[in-house]
PDB file of C-alpha atoms in Angstrom:
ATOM      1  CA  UNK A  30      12.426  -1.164 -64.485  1.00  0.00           C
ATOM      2  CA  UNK A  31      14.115  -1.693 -61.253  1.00  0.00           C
ATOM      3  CA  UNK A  32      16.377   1.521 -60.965  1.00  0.00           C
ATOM      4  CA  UNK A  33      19.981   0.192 -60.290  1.00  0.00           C
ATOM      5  CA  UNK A  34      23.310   1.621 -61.987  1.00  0.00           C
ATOM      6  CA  UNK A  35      23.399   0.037 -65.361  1.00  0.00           C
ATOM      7  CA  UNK A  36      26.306  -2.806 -65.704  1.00  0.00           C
ATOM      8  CA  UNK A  37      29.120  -2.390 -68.485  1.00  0.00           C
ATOM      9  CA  UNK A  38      29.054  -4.232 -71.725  1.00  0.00           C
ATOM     10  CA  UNK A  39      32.318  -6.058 -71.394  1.00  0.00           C
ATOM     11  CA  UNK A  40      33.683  -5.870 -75.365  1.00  0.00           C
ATOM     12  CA  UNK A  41      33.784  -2.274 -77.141  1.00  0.00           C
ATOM     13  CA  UNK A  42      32.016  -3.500 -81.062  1.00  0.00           C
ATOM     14  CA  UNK A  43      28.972  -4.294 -79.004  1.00  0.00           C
ATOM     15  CA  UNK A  44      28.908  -0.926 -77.325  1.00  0.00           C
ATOM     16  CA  UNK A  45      29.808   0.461 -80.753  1.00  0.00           C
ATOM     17  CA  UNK A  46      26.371  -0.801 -81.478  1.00  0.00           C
ATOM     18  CA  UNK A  47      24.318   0.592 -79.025  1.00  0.00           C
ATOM     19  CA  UNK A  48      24.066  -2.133 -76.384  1.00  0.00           C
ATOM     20  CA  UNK A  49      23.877  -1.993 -72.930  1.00  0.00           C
ATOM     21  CA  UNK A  50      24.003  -4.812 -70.147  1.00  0.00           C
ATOM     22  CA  UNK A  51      20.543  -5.734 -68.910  1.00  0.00           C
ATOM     23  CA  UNK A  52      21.969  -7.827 -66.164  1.00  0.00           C
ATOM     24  CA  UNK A  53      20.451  -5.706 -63.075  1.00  0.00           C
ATOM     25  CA  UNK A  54      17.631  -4.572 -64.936  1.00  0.00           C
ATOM     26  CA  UNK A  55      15.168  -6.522 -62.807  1.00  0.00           C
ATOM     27  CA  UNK A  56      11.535  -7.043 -64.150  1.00  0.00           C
ATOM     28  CA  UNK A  57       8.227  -8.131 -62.556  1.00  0.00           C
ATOM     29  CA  UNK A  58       6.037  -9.964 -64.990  1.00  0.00           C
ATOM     30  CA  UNK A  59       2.313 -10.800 -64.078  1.00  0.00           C
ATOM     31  CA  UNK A  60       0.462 -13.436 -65.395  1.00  0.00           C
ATOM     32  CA  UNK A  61      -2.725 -15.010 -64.318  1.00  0.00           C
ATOM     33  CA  UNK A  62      -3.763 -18.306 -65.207  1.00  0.00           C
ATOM     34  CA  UNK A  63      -7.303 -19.132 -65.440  1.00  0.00           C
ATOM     35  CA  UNK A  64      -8.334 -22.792 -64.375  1.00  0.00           C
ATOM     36  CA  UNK A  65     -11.742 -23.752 -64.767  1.00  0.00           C
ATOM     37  CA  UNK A  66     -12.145 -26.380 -62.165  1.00  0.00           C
ATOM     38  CA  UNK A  67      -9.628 -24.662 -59.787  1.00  0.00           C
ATOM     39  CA  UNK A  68     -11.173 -25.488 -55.975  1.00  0.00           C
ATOM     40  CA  UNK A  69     -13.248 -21.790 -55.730  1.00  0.00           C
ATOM     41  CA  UNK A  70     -10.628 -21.333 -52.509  1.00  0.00           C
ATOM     42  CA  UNK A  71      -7.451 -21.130 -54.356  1.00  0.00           C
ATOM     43  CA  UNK A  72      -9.291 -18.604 -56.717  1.00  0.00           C
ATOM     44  CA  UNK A  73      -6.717 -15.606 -56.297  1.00  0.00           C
ATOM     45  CA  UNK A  74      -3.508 -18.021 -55.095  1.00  0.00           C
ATOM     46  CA  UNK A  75      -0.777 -15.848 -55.284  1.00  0.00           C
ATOM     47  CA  UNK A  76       2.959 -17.846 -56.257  1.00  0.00           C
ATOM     48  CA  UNK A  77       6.167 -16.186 -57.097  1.00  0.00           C
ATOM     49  CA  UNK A  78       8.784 -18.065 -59.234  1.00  0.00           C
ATOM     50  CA  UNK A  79      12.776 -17.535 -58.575  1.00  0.00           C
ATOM     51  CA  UNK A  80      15.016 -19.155 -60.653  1.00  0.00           C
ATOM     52  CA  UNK A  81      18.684 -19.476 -61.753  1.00  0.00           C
ATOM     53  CA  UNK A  82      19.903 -17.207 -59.452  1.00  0.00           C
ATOM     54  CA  UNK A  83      23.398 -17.766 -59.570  1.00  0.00           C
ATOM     55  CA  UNK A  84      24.505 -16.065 -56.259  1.00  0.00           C
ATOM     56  CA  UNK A  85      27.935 -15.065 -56.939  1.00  0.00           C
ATOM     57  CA  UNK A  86      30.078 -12.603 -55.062  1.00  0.00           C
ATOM     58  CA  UNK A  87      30.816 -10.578 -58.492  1.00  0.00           C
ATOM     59  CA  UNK A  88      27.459  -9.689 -59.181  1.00  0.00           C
ATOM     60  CA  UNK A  89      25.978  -7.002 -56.484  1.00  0.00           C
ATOM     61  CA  UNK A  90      24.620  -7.627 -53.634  1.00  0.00           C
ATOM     62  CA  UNK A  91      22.063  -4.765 -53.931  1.00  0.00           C
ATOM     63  CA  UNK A  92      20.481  -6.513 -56.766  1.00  0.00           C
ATOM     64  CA  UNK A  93      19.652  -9.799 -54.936  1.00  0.00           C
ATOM     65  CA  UNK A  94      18.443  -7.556 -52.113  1.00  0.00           C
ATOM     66  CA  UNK A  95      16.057  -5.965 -54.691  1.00  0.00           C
ATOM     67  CA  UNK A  96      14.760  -9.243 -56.209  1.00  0.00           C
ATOM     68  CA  UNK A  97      13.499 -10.041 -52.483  1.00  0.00           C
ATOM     69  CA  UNK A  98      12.144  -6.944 -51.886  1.00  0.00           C
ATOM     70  CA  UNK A  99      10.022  -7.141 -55.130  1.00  0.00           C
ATOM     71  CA  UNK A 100       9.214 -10.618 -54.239  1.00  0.00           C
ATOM     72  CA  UNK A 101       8.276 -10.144 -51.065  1.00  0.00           C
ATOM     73  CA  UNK A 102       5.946  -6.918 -52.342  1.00  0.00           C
ATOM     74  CA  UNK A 103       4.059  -8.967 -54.565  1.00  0.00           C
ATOM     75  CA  UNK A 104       2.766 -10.669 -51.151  1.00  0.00           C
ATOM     76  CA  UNK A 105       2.884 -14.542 -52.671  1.00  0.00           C
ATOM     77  CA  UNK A 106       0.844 -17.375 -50.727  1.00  0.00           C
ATOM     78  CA  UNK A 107       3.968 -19.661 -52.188  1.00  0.00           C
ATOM     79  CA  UNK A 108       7.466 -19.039 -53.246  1.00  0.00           C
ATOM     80  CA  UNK A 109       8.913 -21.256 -55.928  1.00  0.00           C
ATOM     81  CA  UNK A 110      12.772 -21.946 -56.722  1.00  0.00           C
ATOM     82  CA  UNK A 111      13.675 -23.321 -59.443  1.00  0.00           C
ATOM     83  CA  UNK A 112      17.303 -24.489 -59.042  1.00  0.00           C
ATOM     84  CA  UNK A 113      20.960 -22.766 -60.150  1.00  0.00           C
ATOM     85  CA  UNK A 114      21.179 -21.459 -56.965  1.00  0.00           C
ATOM     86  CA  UNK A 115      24.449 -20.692 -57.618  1.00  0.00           C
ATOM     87  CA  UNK A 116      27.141 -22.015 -60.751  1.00  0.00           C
ATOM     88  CA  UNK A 117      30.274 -22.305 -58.193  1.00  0.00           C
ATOM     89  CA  UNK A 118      31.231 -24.493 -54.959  1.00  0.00           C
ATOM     90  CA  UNK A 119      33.003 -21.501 -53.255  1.00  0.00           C
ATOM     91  CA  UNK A 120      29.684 -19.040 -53.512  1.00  0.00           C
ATOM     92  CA  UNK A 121      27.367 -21.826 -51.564  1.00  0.00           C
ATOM     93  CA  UNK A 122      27.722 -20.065 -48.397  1.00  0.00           C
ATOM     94  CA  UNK A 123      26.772 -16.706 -49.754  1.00  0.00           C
ATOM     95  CA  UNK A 124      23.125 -18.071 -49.994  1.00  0.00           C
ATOM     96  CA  UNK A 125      21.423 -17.159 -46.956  1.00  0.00           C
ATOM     97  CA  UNK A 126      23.040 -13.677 -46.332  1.00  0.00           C
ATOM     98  CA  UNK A 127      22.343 -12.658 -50.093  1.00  0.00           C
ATOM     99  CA  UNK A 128      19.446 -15.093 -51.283  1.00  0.00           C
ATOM    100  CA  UNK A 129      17.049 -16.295 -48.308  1.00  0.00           C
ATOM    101  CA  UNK A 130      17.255 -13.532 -46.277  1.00  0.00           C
ATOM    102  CA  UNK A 131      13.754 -12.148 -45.532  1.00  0.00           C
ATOM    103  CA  UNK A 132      12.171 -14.062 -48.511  1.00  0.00           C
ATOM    104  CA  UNK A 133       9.075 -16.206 -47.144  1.00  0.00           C
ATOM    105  CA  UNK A 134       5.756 -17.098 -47.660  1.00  0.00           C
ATOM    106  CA  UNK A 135       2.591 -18.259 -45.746  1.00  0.00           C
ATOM    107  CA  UNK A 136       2.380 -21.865 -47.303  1.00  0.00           C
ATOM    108  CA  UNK A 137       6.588 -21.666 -46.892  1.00  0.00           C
ATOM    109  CA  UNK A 138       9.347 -22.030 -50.128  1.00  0.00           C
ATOM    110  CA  UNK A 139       9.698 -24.780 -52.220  1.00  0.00           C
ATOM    111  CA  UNK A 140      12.148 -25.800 -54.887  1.00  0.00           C
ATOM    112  CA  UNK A 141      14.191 -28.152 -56.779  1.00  0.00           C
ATOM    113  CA  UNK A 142      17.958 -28.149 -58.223  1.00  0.00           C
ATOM    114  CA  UNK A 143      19.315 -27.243 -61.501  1.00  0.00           C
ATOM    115  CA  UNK A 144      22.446 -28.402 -63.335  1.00  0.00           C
ATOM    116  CA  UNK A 145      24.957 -26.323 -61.844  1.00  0.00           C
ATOM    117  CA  UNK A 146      23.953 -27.238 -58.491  1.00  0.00           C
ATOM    118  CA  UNK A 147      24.495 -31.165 -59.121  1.00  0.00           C
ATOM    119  CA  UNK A 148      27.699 -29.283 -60.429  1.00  0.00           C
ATOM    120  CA  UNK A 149      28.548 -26.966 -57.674  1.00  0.00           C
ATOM    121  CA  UNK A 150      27.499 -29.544 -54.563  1.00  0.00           C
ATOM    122  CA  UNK A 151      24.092 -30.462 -54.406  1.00  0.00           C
ATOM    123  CA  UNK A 152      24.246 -31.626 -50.767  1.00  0.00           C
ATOM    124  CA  UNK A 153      25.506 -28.660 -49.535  1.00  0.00           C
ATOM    125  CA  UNK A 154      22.795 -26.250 -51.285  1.00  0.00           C
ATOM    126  CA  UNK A 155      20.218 -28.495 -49.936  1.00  0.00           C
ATOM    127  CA  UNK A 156      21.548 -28.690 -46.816  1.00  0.00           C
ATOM    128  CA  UNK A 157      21.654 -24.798 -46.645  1.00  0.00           C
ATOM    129  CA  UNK A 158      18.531 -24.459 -48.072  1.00  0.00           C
ATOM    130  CA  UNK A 159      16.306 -26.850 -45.529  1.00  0.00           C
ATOM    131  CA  UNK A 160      18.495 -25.301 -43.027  1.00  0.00           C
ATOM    132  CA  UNK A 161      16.336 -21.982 -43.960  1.00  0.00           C
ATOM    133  CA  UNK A 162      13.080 -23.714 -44.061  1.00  0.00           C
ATOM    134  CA  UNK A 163      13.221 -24.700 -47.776  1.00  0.00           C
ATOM    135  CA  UNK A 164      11.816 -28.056 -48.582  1.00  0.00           C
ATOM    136  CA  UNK A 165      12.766 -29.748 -51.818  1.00  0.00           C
ATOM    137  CA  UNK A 166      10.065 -31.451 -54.260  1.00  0.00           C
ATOM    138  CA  UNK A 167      13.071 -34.086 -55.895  1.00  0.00           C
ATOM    139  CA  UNK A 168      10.353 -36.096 -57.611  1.00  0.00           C
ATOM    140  CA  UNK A 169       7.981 -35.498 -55.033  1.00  0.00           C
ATOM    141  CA  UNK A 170       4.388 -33.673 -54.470  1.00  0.00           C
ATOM    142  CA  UNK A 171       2.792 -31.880 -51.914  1.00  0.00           C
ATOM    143  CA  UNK A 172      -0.742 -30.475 -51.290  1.00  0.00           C
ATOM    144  CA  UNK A 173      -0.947 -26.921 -50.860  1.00  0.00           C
ATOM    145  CA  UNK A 174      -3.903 -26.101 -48.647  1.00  0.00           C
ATOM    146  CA  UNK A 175      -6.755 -23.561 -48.367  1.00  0.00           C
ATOM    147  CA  UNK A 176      -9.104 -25.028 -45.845  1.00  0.00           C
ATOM    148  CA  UNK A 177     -10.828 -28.640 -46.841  1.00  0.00           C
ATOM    149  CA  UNK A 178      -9.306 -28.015 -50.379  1.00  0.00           C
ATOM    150  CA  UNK A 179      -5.819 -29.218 -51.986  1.00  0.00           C
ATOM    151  CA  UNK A 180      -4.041 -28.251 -54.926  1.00  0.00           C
ATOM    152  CA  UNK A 181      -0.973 -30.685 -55.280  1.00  0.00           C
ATOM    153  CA  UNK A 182       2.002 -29.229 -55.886  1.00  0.00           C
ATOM    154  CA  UNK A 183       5.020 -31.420 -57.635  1.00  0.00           C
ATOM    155  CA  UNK A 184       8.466 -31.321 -58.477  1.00  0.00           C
ATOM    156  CA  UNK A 185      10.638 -33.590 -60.981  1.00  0.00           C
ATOM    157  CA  UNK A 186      14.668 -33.460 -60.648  1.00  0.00           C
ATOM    158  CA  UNK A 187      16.569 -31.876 -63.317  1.00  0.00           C
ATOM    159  CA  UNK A 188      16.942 -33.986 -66.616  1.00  0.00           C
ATOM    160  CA  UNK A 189      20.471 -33.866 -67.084  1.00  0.00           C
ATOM    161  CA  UNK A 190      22.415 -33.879 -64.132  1.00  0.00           C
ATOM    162  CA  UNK A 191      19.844 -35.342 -61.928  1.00  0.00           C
ATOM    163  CA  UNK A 192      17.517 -38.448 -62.125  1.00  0.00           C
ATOM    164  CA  UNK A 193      14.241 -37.172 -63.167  1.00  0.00           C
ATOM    165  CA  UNK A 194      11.413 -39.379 -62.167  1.00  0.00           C
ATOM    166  CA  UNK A 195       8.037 -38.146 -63.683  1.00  0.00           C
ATOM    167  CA  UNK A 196       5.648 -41.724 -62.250  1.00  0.00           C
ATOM    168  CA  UNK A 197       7.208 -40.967 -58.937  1.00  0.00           C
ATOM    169  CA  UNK A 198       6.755 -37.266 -58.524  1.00  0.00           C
ATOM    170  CA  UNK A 199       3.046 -37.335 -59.305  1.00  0.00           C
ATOM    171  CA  UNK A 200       2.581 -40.884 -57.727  1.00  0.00           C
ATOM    172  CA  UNK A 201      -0.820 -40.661 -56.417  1.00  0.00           C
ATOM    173  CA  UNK A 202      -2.307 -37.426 -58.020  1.00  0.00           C
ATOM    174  CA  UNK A 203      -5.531 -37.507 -59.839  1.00  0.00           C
ATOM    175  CA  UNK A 204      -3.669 -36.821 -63.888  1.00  0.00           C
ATOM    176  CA  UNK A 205      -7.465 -35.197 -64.549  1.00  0.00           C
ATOM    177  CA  UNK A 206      -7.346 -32.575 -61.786  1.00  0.00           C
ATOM    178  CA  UNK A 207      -5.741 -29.654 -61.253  1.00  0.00           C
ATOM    179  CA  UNK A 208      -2.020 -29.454 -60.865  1.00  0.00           C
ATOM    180  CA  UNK A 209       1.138 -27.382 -60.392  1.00  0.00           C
ATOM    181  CA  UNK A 210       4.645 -28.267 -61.124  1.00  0.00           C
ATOM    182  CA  UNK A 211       7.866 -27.231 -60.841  1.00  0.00           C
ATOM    183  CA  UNK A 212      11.709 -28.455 -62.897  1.00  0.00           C
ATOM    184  CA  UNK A 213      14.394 -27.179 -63.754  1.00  0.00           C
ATOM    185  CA  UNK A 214      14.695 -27.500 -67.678  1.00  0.00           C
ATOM    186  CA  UNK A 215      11.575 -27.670 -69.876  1.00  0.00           C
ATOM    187  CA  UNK A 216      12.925 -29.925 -72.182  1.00  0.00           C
ATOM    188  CA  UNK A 217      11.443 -31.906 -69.127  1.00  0.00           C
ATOM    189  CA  UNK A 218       8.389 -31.521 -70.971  1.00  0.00           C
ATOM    190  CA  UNK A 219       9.170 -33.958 -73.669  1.00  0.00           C
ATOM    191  CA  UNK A 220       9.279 -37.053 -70.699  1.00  0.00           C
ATOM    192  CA  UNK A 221       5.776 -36.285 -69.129  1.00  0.00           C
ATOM    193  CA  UNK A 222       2.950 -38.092 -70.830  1.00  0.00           C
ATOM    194  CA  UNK A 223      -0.775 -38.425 -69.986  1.00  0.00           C
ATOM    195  CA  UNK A 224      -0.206 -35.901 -66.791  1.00  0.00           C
ATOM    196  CA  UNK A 225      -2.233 -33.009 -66.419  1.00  0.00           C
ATOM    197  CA  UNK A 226       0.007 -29.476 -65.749  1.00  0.00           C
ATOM    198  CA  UNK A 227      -2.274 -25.945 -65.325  1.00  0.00           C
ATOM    199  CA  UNK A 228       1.507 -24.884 -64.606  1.00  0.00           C
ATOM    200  CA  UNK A 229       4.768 -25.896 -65.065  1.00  0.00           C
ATOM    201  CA  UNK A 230       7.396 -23.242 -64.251  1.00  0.00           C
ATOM    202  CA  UNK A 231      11.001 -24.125 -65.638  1.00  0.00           C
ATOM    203  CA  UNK A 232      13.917 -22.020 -66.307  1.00  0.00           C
ATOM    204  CA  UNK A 233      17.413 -22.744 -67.166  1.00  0.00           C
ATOM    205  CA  UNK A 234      17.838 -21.031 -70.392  1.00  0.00           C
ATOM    206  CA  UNK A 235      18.135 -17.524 -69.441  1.00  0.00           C
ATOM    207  CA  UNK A 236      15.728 -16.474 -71.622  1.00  0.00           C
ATOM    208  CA  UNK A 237      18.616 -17.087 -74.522  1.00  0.00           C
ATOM    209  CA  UNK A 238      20.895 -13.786 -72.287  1.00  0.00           C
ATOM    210  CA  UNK A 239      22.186 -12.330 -75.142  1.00  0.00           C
ATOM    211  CA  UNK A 240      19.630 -11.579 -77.927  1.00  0.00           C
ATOM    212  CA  UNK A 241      19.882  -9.271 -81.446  1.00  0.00           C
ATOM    213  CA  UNK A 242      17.413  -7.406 -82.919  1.00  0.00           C
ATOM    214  CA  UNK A 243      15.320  -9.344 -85.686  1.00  0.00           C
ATOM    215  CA  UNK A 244      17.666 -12.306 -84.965  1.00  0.00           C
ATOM    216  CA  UNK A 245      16.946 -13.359 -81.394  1.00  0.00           C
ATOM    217  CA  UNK A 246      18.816 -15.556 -78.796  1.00  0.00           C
ATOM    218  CA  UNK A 247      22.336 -16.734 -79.820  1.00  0.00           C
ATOM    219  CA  UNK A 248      22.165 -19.420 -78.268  1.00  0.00           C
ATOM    220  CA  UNK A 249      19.163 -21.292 -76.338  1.00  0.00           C
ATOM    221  CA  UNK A 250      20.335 -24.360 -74.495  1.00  0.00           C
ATOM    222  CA  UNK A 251      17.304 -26.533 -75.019  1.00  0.00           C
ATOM    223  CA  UNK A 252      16.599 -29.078 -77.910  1.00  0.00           C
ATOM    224  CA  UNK A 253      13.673 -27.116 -78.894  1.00  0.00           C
ATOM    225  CA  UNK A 254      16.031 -23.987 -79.207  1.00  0.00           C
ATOM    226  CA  UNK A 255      14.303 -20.763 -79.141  1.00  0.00           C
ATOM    227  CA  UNK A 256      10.459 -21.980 -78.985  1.00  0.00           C
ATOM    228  CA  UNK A 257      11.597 -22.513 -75.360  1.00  0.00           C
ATOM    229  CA  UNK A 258      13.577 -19.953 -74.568  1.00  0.00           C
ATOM    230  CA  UNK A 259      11.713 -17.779 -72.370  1.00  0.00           C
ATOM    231  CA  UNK A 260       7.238 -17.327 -71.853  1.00  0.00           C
ATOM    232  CA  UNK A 261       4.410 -20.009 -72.036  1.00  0.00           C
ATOM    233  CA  UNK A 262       3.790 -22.712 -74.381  1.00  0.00           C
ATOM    234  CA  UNK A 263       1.168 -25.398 -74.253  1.00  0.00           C
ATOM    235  CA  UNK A 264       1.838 -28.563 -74.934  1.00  0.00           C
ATOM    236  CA  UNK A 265      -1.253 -31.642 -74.805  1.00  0.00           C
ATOM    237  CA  UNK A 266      -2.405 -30.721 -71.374  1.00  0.00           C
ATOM    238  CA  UNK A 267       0.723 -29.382 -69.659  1.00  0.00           C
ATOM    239  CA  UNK A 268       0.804 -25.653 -69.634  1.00  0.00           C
ATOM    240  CA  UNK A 269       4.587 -24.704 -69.476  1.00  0.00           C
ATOM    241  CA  UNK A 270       6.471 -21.677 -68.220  1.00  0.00           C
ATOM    242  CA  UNK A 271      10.348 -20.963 -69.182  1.00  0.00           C
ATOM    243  CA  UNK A 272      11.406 -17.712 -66.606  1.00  0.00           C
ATOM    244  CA  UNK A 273      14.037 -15.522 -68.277  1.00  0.00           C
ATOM    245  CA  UNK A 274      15.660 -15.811 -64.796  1.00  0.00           C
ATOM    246  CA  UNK A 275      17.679 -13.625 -62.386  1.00  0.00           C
ATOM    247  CA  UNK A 276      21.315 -14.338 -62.638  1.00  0.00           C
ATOM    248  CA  UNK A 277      23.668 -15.057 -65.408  1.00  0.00           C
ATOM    249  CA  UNK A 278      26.707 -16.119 -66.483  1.00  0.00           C
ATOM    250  CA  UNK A 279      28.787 -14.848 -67.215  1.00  0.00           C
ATOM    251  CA  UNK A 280      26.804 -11.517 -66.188  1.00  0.00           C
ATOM    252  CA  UNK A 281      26.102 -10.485 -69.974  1.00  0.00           C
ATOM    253  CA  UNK A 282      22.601  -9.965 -70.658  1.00  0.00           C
ATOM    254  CA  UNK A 283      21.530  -8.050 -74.028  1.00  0.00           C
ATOM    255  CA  UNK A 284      18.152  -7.276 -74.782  1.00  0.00           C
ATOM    256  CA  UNK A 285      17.389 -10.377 -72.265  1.00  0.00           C
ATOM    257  CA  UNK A 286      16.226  -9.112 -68.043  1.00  0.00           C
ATOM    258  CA  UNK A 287      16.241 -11.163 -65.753  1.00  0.00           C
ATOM    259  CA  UNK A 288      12.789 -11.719 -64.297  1.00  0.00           C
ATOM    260  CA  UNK A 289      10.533 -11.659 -61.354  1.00  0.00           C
ATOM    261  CA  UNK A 290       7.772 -13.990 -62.467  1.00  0.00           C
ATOM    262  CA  UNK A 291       4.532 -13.940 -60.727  1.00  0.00           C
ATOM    263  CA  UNK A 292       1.344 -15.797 -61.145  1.00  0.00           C
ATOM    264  CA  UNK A 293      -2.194 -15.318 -59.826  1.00  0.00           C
ATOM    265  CA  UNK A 294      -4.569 -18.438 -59.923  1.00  0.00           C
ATOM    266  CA  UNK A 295      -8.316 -18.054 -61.090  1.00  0.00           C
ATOM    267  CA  UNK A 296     -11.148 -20.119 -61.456  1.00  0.00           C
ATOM    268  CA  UNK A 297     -13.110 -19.394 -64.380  1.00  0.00           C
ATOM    269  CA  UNK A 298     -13.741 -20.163 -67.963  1.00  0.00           C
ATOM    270  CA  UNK A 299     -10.767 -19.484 -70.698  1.00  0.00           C
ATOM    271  CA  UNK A 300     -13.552 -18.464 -73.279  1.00  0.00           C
ATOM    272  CA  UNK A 301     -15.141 -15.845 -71.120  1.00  0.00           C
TER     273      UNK A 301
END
């Protein structure tokens, strides 16, 4: 656990109960993900995942400053973002101060928008954003790079709000070979067919934010409900990953952190 000053649960029966908001509770979760025919040079490829932020001037600015500093500790070859940069027009220009300052990587940041972006004013995030050196993968691919060998990396717009375009995003790519992928929902799962995923990272649900004991999320916003609320699930030969997130709204989390995810690449067999 991230030591910052625990937030206040906003309505007194739920502090009756014992609760207490997880909103800065920030944690790092490690995950490796073994790839048998990964190119031998990307064995150990380090990528951090940031998603639904939701910069907002409410929410401190010591806690963004702490997701970047455990970010940037982690040492990632690649930073991933995976869109709800922030949920309103008048916090757009609170991005590079609070978000992008000091976060970078070797191979650089990459990252596509969520729903309250399109919301919000998707030019002007993206036009902050590649200001800063971000580039955006809007149904597009690139090939990450470790001397002669490639790992393509793809993104696919968000499937609500923006005009998702699976055949164009991984135009070109070898659908037996190894692959990465990034979106914003993972109900984007459902629309990708016949493509080969070693990782999709998604978030958009929040992990569910508020959750009960025994019961679980109240509510999950995806059409699969809680099976893709937050972790991995494999589905055919996509590999999917729903972040809990960092931000929230309204700041209310319950038995729900928000999450630094972090993944380490290896080549090797999944039986041994």
């Amino acid at each position: 656990m991230i030591p910052l000053r625990r937030a206040h649960v906003p309505f007194a029966w739920l502090r009756r109960l014992g609760a207490h908001n997880d909103v800065y509770d920030i944690e790092v979760t490690g995950h490796e993900i073994i790839i048998d025919d990964l190119p031998p040079a990307f064995d150990g490829y380090r990528i951090a995942f940031l998603t639904d932020t939701h910069v907002a001037s409410f929410m401190r600015r010591g806690f963004y400053r702490e997701v970047v500093k455990q970010v940037q500790r982690f040492a990632p070859d690649v930073i991933l973002l995976g869109g709800d940069f922030v949920s309103f027009t008048r916090h757009i220009k609170l991005l590079p101060e609070i978000l992008l300052d000091g976060l970078a990587a070797p191979d650089g940041l990459f990252a596509i928008l969520g729903n309250h972006d399109y919301w919000a004013g998707a030019d002007a995030i993206s036009g902050i954003l590649r200001a800063h050196g971000v580039r955006f993968l809007t149904n597009d691919a690139v090939m990450l790079a470790r001397g002669s060998a490639r790992l393509p990396l793809a993104g696919i717009d968000e499937i609500y709000r923006g005009t998702p375009d699976v055949a164009r995003a991984f135009a070109g790519l070898d659908p037996a070979k190894p692959c990465i992928a990034i979106s914003h929902h993972p109900d984007i799962v459902d629309m990708i067919h016949g493509q080969r995923i070693d990782l999709l990272l998604c978030g958009h649900t929040h992990g569910g934010q508020i959750r009960f004991p025994f019961f679980g999320s109240v509510v999950v916003p995806s059409r699969h409900e809680a099976e893709y609320a937050a972790g991995f699930q494999r589905i055919g030969a996509v590999l999917l990953y729903v972040s809990r997130g960092i931000g929230s709204i309204p700041p209310l989390r319950i038995l729900c952190r928000p999450e630094v995810a972090t993944f380490v690449l290896r080549r090797g067999n999944r039986s041994e």
